[in-house]
C-alpha cells in the first residue's frame, strides 16, 4: 500500500501545548501508512528533540517568525513552497496562526490536494490593535475557503470561527488537544514530594500555587504576580511557582519587587517534571486573557489540582465552578485572589475540589487517541481528494 505523505508546518517549536502535540503527532504517526515531514522556524526549545525523531524529515525556515514582518513572511512563503514542491505531499497540516497563514498559502499555490489547519486558539484576540485583528480575521476567512478541514481543540473555537465567517460547519472537526494521561499519572504517583519540596526550599506546611505558561501577553503573567500579592496579604506563608519563560520575564521580576514578595515566589524556567511539580501543588492558577484549550490545565486536573482561571474560551469546557475549580470573570484579579484565599482556608472544600479534579479528564483528551483520530482523518480526506 502506498504511503500517504503528510507535512506539518508550525511557526516555532516552543515548549507550548500546540508545539508539543505537533511533535508528538509527527513522531507517532504510523510509519507503515504515513511518510512524515515537519517545517518550522528556527530557534525553538524543542528543535533538537525534533531532529532526533526517527523517519522524520525536518526543515528549518529562519524567516518563519511569529511577529508580522512582510519581508520575512514573503521569504518564508517562498521557502516553504519550494520545500513542498520538492517533497510533493498529499497533505499539508498547519499549526499556529503565522504558519497557518503562510503554510496554507504555499500549499494552495502549489496545488497540494489536501490542506488541514489545527486551531489551537485563533491568532486574533480583543487585545490586538484593531487593524491587526481585522487583518488576521480577513486572512483566516480567505484561506479558510481552500482549507479542506479545520481541526478545533474546543467547541468554543468552532462557534467563534463560524460566527466570524471562517469556514463552514462541515469543514470543522473537534479533536481535543491530547496529553499522555497514563504517563502523567505514573510520573506524579512515582514522584518524591518531600525531596522536591526540599529542592525548592519549601516547607511541608506551606501551600503551593502553581502556574505553567510562557511569559507572554496572552498568559498575562504580571496579573498572576498581582494576584499573588493579594493572596499573601491574607496567607503570608503561601508559595507561588511559575514554570515558563519568555519576553515578559523582566516585567514579572519588576512586579515581584514592587509587591515585595521575592521570598514567596520562584521563577523556575522551563521544566520537564511538570507532573512531579503538580503533585506537590495545591492549586493550579491561570490568568490568561484568551486561550484555546491549555494543555497545562488538563495536566493539572489529571493530577488532581483544582484549576482557578479567568473564564475564557476552552477553559469553560473543562472547569465547573465549585466542582473541579472556579472560573473568574476575566481580569477580575481581586475576585480571583479572594476565591483562592477562601479555598486555601477551607480544607474540606479544597479536598472536594481535588477529588473531582482527578475525575474530570476522559479518554477524549488522551494523546494517543488524538493521533489515531488524525490518522483516520488523513485517510478519509485522502480518499475524498484523490
CSV table of C-alpha atoms in Angstrom, one decimal:
chain,number,residue,atom,x,y,z
A,1,UNK,CA,0.0,0.0,0.0
A,2,UNK,CA,1.3,3.4,-1.0
A,3,UNK,CA,2.1,5.6,2.0
A,4,UNK,CA,0.4,9.0,2.4
A,5,UNK,CA,2.9,11.8,2.7
A,6,UNK,CA,2.0,14.4,5.3
A,7,UNK,CA,3.9,17.5,6.1
A,8,UNK,CA,3.3,19.5,9.2
A,9,UNK,CA,4.1,23.2,9.4
A,10,UNK,CA,4.4,25.1,12.7
A,11,UNK,CA,5.9,28.5,13.5
A,12,UNK,CA,8.3,27.8,16.3
A,13,UNK,CA,8.9,24.7,18.4
A,14,UNK,CA,8.4,26.3,21.8
A,15,UNK,CA,7.6,24.3,24.9
A,16,UNK,CA,3.9,25.0,24.5
A,17,UNK,CA,0.9,22.7,24.2
A,18,UNK,CA,0.4,23.2,20.4
A,19,UNK,CA,4.1,22.6,19.7
A,20,UNK,CA,4.4,19.6,22.0
A,21,UNK,CA,1.3,18.0,20.4
A,22,UNK,CA,2.6,18.6,16.9
A,23,UNK,CA,5.9,17.0,17.8
A,24,UNK,CA,4.1,14.0,19.4
A,25,UNK,CA,1.9,13.6,16.3
A,26,UNK,CA,4.8,13.6,13.8
A,27,UNK,CA,6.7,11.1,16.0
A,28,UNK,CA,3.8,8.7,16.5
A,29,UNK,CA,2.0,8.7,13.1
A,30,UNK,CA,2.1,5.1,11.8
A,31,UNK,CA,5.1,4.8,9.6
A,32,UNK,CA,3.6,1.8,7.7
A,33,UNK,CA,0.9,4.2,6.5
A,34,UNK,CA,2.4,7.6,6.5
A,35,UNK,CA,5.6,9.4,5.4
A,36,UNK,CA,6.0,12.4,7.6
A,37,UNK,CA,7.8,15.7,7.4
A,38,UNK,CA,8.0,18.9,9.5
A,39,UNK,CA,8.6,22.5,8.6
A,40,UNK,CA,9.2,25.0,11.3
A,41,UNK,CA,11.0,28.2,12.3
A,42,UNK,CA,14.5,28.0,13.8
A,43,UNK,CA,15.4,28.7,17.5
A,44,UNK,CA,12.7,26.8,19.4
A,45,UNK,CA,13.2,25.0,22.7
A,46,UNK,CA,12.2,21.7,21.0
A,47,UNK,CA,14.4,21.9,17.9
A,48,UNK,CA,16.9,19.3,19.0
A,49,UNK,CA,14.1,17.0,20.0
A,50,UNK,CA,12.6,17.2,16.5
A,51,UNK,CA,15.9,16.4,14.9
A,52,UNK,CA,16.1,13.1,16.9
A,53,UNK,CA,12.7,11.7,15.8
A,54,UNK,CA,13.3,8.7,13.6
A,55,UNK,CA,11.9,8.7,10.0
A,56,UNK,CA,11.1,12.4,10.1
A,57,UNK,CA,12.3,14.9,7.6
A,58,UNK,CA,12.8,18.3,9.3
A,59,UNK,CA,13.2,21.6,7.5
A,60,UNK,CA,14.0,24.8,9.4
A,61,UNK,CA,13.0,28.1,7.9
A,62,UNK,CA,14.8,31.0,9.5
A,63,UNK,CA,12.2,33.6,8.3
A,64,UNK,CA,9.2,31.8,9.8
A,65,UNK,CA,8.7,34.0,12.8
A,66,UNK,CA,5.7,34.9,14.9
A,67,UNK,CA,5.6,38.8,14.5
A,68,UNK,CA,4.2,40.2,11.3
A,69,UNK,CA,7.1,41.0,9.1
A,70,UNK,CA,6.2,41.4,5.4
A,71,UNK,CA,9.7,40.6,4.0
A,72,UNK,CA,10.3,37.6,6.3
A,73,UNK,CA,6.8,36.4,5.7
A,74,UNK,CA,7.3,36.5,1.9
A,75,UNK,CA,10.7,34.8,2.1
A,76,UNK,CA,9.2,32.1,4.4
A,77,UNK,CA,6.3,31.6,1.9
A,78,UNK,CA,8.8,31.1,-1.0
A,79,UNK,CA,11.0,28.7,1.0
A,80,UNK,CA,8.0,26.6,2.2
A,81,UNK,CA,6.6,26.5,-1.3
A,82,UNK,CA,10.0,25.2,-2.6
A,83,UNK,CA,10.2,22.5,0.1
A,84,UNK,CA,6.7,21.3,-0.6
A,85,UNK,CA,7.3,21.3,-4.3
A,86,UNK,CA,10.4,19.1,-3.7
A,87,UNK,CA,8.6,16.7,-1.3
A,88,UNK,CA,5.2,16.5,-3.0
A,89,UNK,CA,3.0,15.7,0.0
A,90,UNK,CA,-0.7,14.8,-0.4
A,91,UNK,CA,-1.5,16.5,2.9
A,92,UNK,CA,-0.2,19.7,4.4
A,93,UNK,CA,-1.3,20.2,8.1
A,94,UNK,CA,-0.5,23.6,9.6
A,95,UNK,CA,-0.5,24.8,13.2
A,96,UNK,CA,-0.4,28.2,14.9
A,97,UNK,CA,-1.5,31.5,13.3
A,98,UNK,CA,1.6,32.5,11.3
A,99,UNK,CA,2.4,29.0,10.0
A,100,UNK,CA,-1.2,28.5,9.3
A,101,UNK,CA,-1.4,31.5,7.0
A,102,UNK,CA,2.0,31.2,5.3
A,103,UNK,CA,2.0,27.4,5.1
A,104,UNK,CA,-1.6,27.1,3.7
A,105,UNK,CA,-0.9,29.8,1.1
A,106,UNK,CA,2.2,28.0,-0.1
A,107,UNK,CA,0.3,24.7,-0.2
A,108,UNK,CA,-2.6,26.3,-2.1
A,109,UNK,CA,-0.3,27.9,-4.7
A,110,UNK,CA,1.4,24.5,-5.2
A,111,UNK,CA,-1.9,22.7,-5.6
A,112,UNK,CA,-1.5,20.4,-2.6
A,113,UNK,CA,-4.6,18.1,-2.7
A,114,UNK,CA,-5.5,18.3,1.0
A,115,UNK,CA,-4.8,21.3,3.3
A,116,UNK,CA,-5.6,21.0,7.0
A,117,UNK,CA,-5.2,23.6,9.8
A,118,UNK,CA,-5.4,23.0,13.5
A,119,UNK,CA,-6.8,25.9,15.6
A,120,UNK,CA,-5.0,25.9,18.9
A,121,UNK,CA,-6.9,29.2,19.6
A,122,UNK,CA,-7.2,31.8,16.9
A,123,UNK,CA,-4.3,34.2,16.1
A,124,UNK,CA,-6.5,37.2,16.7
A,125,UNK,CA,-7.8,38.5,20.0
A,126,UNK,CA,-9.6,41.5,21.5
A,127,UNK,CA,-6.3,42.9,22.8
A,128,UNK,CA,-4.7,43.4,19.4
A,129,UNK,CA,-4.6,46.7,17.5
A,130,UNK,CA,-7.8,46.8,15.5
A,131,UNK,CA,-6.1,46.7,12.1
A,132,UNK,CA,-4.1,43.6,13.2
A,133,UNK,CA,-7.2,41.8,14.4
A,134,UNK,CA,-9.1,42.7,11.2
A,135,UNK,CA,-6.2,41.5,9.0
A,136,UNK,CA,-6.0,38.2,10.8
A,137,UNK,CA,-9.7,37.6,10.5
A,138,UNK,CA,-9.7,38.6,6.8
A,139,UNK,CA,-6.8,36.2,6.1
A,140,UNK,CA,-8.5,33.3,8.1
A,141,UNK,CA,-11.7,33.8,6.1
A,142,UNK,CA,-9.9,33.9,2.8
A,143,UNK,CA,-7.6,31.0,3.5
A,144,UNK,CA,-10.5,29.0,5.0
A,145,UNK,CA,-12.0,28.8,1.5
A,146,UNK,CA,-9.3,26.5,0.3
A,147,UNK,CA,-8.7,24.6,3.6
A,148,UNK,CA,-10.2,21.1,3.4
A,149,UNK,CA,-10.6,20.7,7.2
A,150,UNK,CA,-10.3,22.9,10.3
A,151,UNK,CA,-9.4,20.9,13.4
A,152,UNK,CA,-10.5,22.7,16.6
A,153,UNK,CA,-9.5,21.7,20.1
A,154,UNK,CA,-12.6,23.3,21.6
A,155,UNK,CA,-16.2,23.7,20.8
A,156,UNK,CA,-15.8,27.4,21.7
A,157,UNK,CA,-13.3,27.9,18.8
A,158,UNK,CA,-15.7,26.3,16.3
A,159,UNK,CA,-18.5,28.6,17.4
A,160,UNK,CA,-16.2,31.7,17.2
A,161,UNK,CA,-14.9,30.7,13.8
A,162,UNK,CA,-18.4,30.2,12.4
A,163,UNK,CA,-19.7,33.5,13.9
A,164,UNK,CA,-16.9,35.3,12.1
A,165,UNK,CA,-17.5,33.6,8.8
A,166,UNK,CA,-14.3,31.5,9.0
A,167,UNK,CA,-15.1,28.3,7.1
A,168,UNK,CA,-18.4,26.3,7.1
A,169,UNK,CA,-19.7,23.9,9.7
A,170,UNK,CA,-18.9,20.9,7.6
A,171,UNK,CA,-15.2,21.9,7.5
A,172,UNK,CA,-14.8,21.7,11.3
A,173,UNK,CA,-13.7,18.6,13.2
A,174,UNK,CA,-13.3,18.6,17.0
A,175,UNK,CA,-10.1,16.7,18.1
A,176,UNK,CA,-9.1,17.5,21.7
A,177,UNK,CA,-5.5,18.6,22.4
A,178,UNK,CA,-4.2,15.4,23.9
A,179,UNK,CA,-1.9,14.7,26.8
A,180,UNK,CA,-0.3,11.4,27.8
A,181,UNK,CA,-2.7,10.6,30.7
A,182,UNK,CA,-1.1,7.3,31.8
A,183,UNK,CA,2.4,8.8,31.8
A,184,UNK,CA,1.4,11.9,33.7
A,185,UNK,CA,-0.4,9.8,36.4
A,186,UNK,CA,2.6,7.4,36.7
A,187,UNK,CA,5.1,10.2,37.0
A,188,UNK,CA,3.1,12.0,39.6
A,189,UNK,CA,2.5,8.8,41.6
A,190,UNK,CA,6.1,7.8,41.5
A,191,UNK,CA,7.4,11.2,42.5
A,192,UNK,CA,9.1,12.2,45.8
A,193,UNK,CA,7.2,15.2,47.1
A,194,UNK,CA,9.4,15.6,50.2
A,195,UNK,CA,12.6,15.7,48.1
A,196,UNK,CA,11.1,18.2,45.6
A,197,UNK,CA,9.9,20.5,48.3
A,198,UNK,CA,13.4,20.3,49.8
A,199,UNK,CA,15.0,21.1,46.5
A,200,UNK,CA,12.7,24.1,46.1
A,201,UNK,CA,13.2,25.2,49.7
A,202,UNK,CA,9.5,24.9,50.6
A,203,UNK,CA,8.4,23.7,54.0
A,204,UNK,CA,6.0,20.8,54.3
A,205,UNK,CA,3.4,23.1,55.8
A,206,UNK,CA,3.3,25.7,53.0
A,207,UNK,CA,0.5,25.7,50.5
A,208,UNK,CA,1.7,25.9,46.9
A,209,UNK,CA,0.1,27.6,43.9
A,210,UNK,CA,1.4,26.7,40.5
A,211,UNK,CA,1.3,28.5,37.1
A,212,UNK,CA,2.7,26.8,34.0
A,213,UNK,CA,2.8,29.1,30.9
A,214,UNK,CA,5.1,31.0,28.6
A,215,UNK,CA,5.7,34.6,29.8
A,216,UNK,CA,3.8,36.3,27.0
A,217,UNK,CA,0.9,38.8,26.8
A,218,UNK,CA,-1.7,36.1,26.2
A,219,UNK,CA,-1.0,34.4,29.5
A,220,UNK,CA,-0.8,37.7,31.4
A,221,UNK,CA,1.8,36.6,34.0
A,222,UNK,CA,2.1,40.0,35.6
A,223,UNK,CA,-1.5,39.7,36.7
A,224,UNK,CA,-0.5,36.4,38.3
A,225,UNK,CA,2.0,38.3,40.4
A,226,UNK,CA,-0.6,40.9,41.4
A,227,UNK,CA,-2.9,38.1,42.5
A,228,UNK,CA,-0.1,36.5,44.5
A,229,UNK,CA,0.5,39.8,46.3
A,230,UNK,CA,-3.2,40.0,47.3
A,231,UNK,CA,-3.3,36.3,48.5
A,232,UNK,CA,-0.1,36.9,50.6
A,233,UNK,CA,-1.8,39.7,52.4
A,234,UNK,CA,-4.2,37.1,53.9
A,235,UNK,CA,-2.0,34.0,54.0
A,236,UNK,CA,1.7,35.0,54.2
A,237,UNK,CA,3.1,31.5,54.1
A,238,UNK,CA,1.8,30.5,50.6
A,239,UNK,CA,4.5,29.8,48.0
A,240,UNK,CA,4.0,30.5,44.3
A,241,UNK,CA,5.8,28.6,41.5
A,242,UNK,CA,5.9,29.8,37.9
A,243,UNK,CA,7.1,27.4,35.3
A,244,UNK,CA,7.9,29.0,32.0
A,245,UNK,CA,9.9,31.9,30.4
A,246,UNK,CA,9.6,34.4,27.7
A,247,UNK,CA,9.5,38.1,26.6
A,248,UNK,CA,7.8,39.4,29.8
A,249,UNK,CA,10.3,38.0,32.3
A,250,UNK,CA,11.7,41.4,33.1
A,251,UNK,CA,8.1,42.8,33.7
A,252,UNK,CA,7.4,39.9,36.0
A,253,UNK,CA,10.6,40.5,38.0
A,254,UNK,CA,9.8,44.2,38.4
A,255,UNK,CA,6.3,43.4,39.6
A,256,UNK,CA,7.7,40.9,42.1
A,257,UNK,CA,9.9,43.6,43.6
A,258,UNK,CA,7.1,46.1,43.5
A,259,UNK,CA,4.9,43.7,45.5
A,260,UNK,CA,7.9,42.8,47.8
A,261,UNK,CA,7.2,39.1,47.6
A,262,UNK,CA,10.6,37.8,46.5
A,263,UNK,CA,10.6,35.2,49.3
A,264,UNK,CA,7.3,33.7,48.2
A,265,UNK,CA,7.7,33.3,44.5
A,266,UNK,CA,10.0,31.3,42.3
A,267,UNK,CA,10.5,31.6,38.6
A,268,UNK,CA,11.6,28.0,37.6
A,269,UNK,CA,12.1,28.5,33.9
A,270,UNK,CA,11.1,25.7,31.6
A,271,UNK,CA,11.0,22.2,33.2
A,272,UNK,CA,10.1,18.8,32.1
A,273,UNK,CA,9.0,17.5,35.5
A,274,UNK,CA,5.5,19.1,35.5
A,275,UNK,CA,3.6,16.1,36.9
A,276,UNK,CA,6.0,16.0,39.9
A,277,UNK,CA,5.6,19.7,40.5
A,278,UNK,CA,1.8,19.3,40.2
A,279,UNK,CA,2.0,16.5,42.8
A,280,UNK,CA,3.3,19.0,45.5
A,281,UNK,CA,0.9,21.8,44.4
A,282,UNK,CA,-2.5,22.6,46.0
A,283,UNK,CA,-4.0,24.8,43.2
A,284,UNK,CA,-3.2,25.5,39.6
A,285,UNK,CA,-3.9,29.1,38.5
A,286,UNK,CA,-4.1,30.6,35.1
A,287,UNK,CA,-4.5,34.3,34.4
A,288,UNK,CA,-4.8,34.0,30.6
A,289,UNK,CA,-6.6,36.7,28.6
A,290,UNK,CA,-7.6,34.2,25.9
A,291,UNK,CA,-7.0,30.5,25.3
A,292,UNK,CA,-7.6,27.5,23.1
A,293,UNK,CA,-7.5,24.6,25.5
A,294,UNK,CA,-4.4,24.9,27.7
A,295,UNK,CA,-2.6,21.6,27.9
A,296,UNK,CA,-1.2,22.6,31.4
A,297,UNK,CA,-4.7,22.9,32.8
A,298,UNK,CA,-5.6,19.5,31.5
A,299,UNK,CA,-2.5,18.0,33.1
A,300,UNK,CA,-3.3,19.8,36.4
A,301,UNK,CA,-6.7,18.2,36.5
A,302,UNK,CA,-5.3,14.7,35.8
A,303,UNK,CA,-3.0,15.0,38.9
A,304,UNK,CA,-5.9,16.3,41.0
A,305,UNK,CA,-5.1,20.0,41.1
A,306,UNK,CA,-8.2,22.3,41.1
A,307,UNK,CA,-7.9,25.0,38.4
A,308,UNK,CA,-8.7,28.6,39.1
A,309,UNK,CA,-8.7,30.7,35.9
A,310,UNK,CA,-10.4,33.5,34.1
A,311,UNK,CA,-13.5,32.4,32.2
A,312,UNK,CA,-12.1,32.4,28.7
A,313,UNK,CA,-12.6,30.2,25.7
A,314,UNK,CA,-11.9,26.5,26.1
A,315,UNK,CA,-11.4,26.7,29.9
A,316,UNK,CA,-15.2,27.0,30.1
A,317,UNK,CA,-15.5,23.5,28.7
A,318,UNK,CA,-13.4,21.7,31.4
A,319,UNK,CA,-13.7,23.8,34.6
A,320,UNK,CA,-17.0,23.7,36.5
A,321,UNK,CA,-17.5,26.1,39.4
A,322,UNK,CA,-17.4,24.5,42.8
A,323,UNK,CA,-16.7,21.1,41.3
A,324,UNK,CA,-13.1,21.0,40.0
A,325,UNK,CA,-12.2,24.6,40.3
A,326,UNK,CA,-13.5,28.1,39.7
A,327,UNK,CA,-13.9,30.4,36.7
A,328,UNK,CA,-13.5,34.1,37.5
A,329,UNK,CA,-14.7,36.9,35.3
A,330,UNK,CA,-11.8,38.0,33.0
A,331,UNK,CA,-9.3,40.4,34.5
A,332,UNK,CA,-11.0,40.4,38.0
A,333,UNK,CA,-7.8,39.9,39.9
A,334,UNK,CA,-9.3,40.8,43.3
A,335,UNK,CA,-12.1,38.3,42.9
A,336,UNK,CA,-9.6,35.6,41.9
A,337,UNK,CA,-7.4,36.3,45.0
A,338,UNK,CA,-10.5,36.2,47.3
A,339,UNK,CA,-11.5,32.9,45.8
A,340,UNK,CA,-8.1,31.4,46.3
A,341,UNK,CA,-7.9,32.6,49.9
A,342,UNK,CA,-11.3,31.0,50.5
A,343,UNK,CA,-10.3,27.7,49.1
A,344,UNK,CA,-6.9,27.5,51.0
A,345,UNK,CA,-8.7,28.4,54.3
A,346,UNK,CA,-11.4,25.7,53.8
A,347,UNK,CA,-9.7,22.3,53.8
A,348,UNK,CA,-12.9,20.4,53.2
A,349,UNK,CA,-13.6,22.5,50.0
A,350,UNK,CA,-10.0,22.0,48.8
A,351,UNK,CA,-10.2,18.2,49.2
A,352,UNK,CA,-13.6,18.1,47.4
A,353,UNK,CA,-12.2,20.1,44.5
A,354,UNK,CA,-9.1,17.9,44.3
A,355,UNK,CA,-11.1,14.7,44.2
A,356,UNK,CA,-13.4,16.0,41.5
A,357,UNK,CA,-10.5,17.4,39.5
A,358,UNK,CA,-8.8,14.0,39.3
A,359,UNK,CA,-12.0,12.6,37.7
A,360,UNK,CA,-12.5,15.3,35.1
A,361,UNK,CA,-10.4,14.2,32.1
A,362,UNK,CA,-11.6,11.3,30.0
A,363,UNK,CA,-10.1,9.4,27.1
A,364,UNK,CA,-11.1,12.1,24.6
A,365,UNK,CA,-8.1,14.0,25.9
A,366,UNK,CA,-5.7,11.1,25.5
A,367,UNK,CA,-2.8,12.0,23.2
A,368,UNK,CA,-2.8,8.5,21.6
A,369,UNK,CA,-6.4,8.9,20.7
A,370,UNK,CA,-5.6,12.3,19.3
A,371,UNK,CA,-3.1,10.8,16.9
A,372,UNK,CA,-5.5,8.0,15.9
A,373,UNK,CA,-8.2,10.5,15.1
A,374,UNK,CA,-5.8,12.5,12.9
A,375,UNK,CA,-4.7,9.3,11.1
A,376,UNK,CA,-8.3,8.5,10.4
A,377,UNK,CA,-9.0,12.0,9.2
A,378,UNK,CA,-5.9,11.9,6.9
A,379,UNK,CA,-7.1,8.6,5.3
A,380,UNK,CA,-10.6,9.8,4.9
A,381,UNK,CA,-9.6,13.1,3.3
A,382,UNK,CA,-7.1,11.4,1.0
A,383,UNK,CA,-9.8,9.2,-0.4
A,384,UNK,CA,-12.1,12.2,-0.9
A,385,UNK,CA,-9.4,14.3,-2.7
A,386,UNK,CA,-8.0,11.6,-4.9
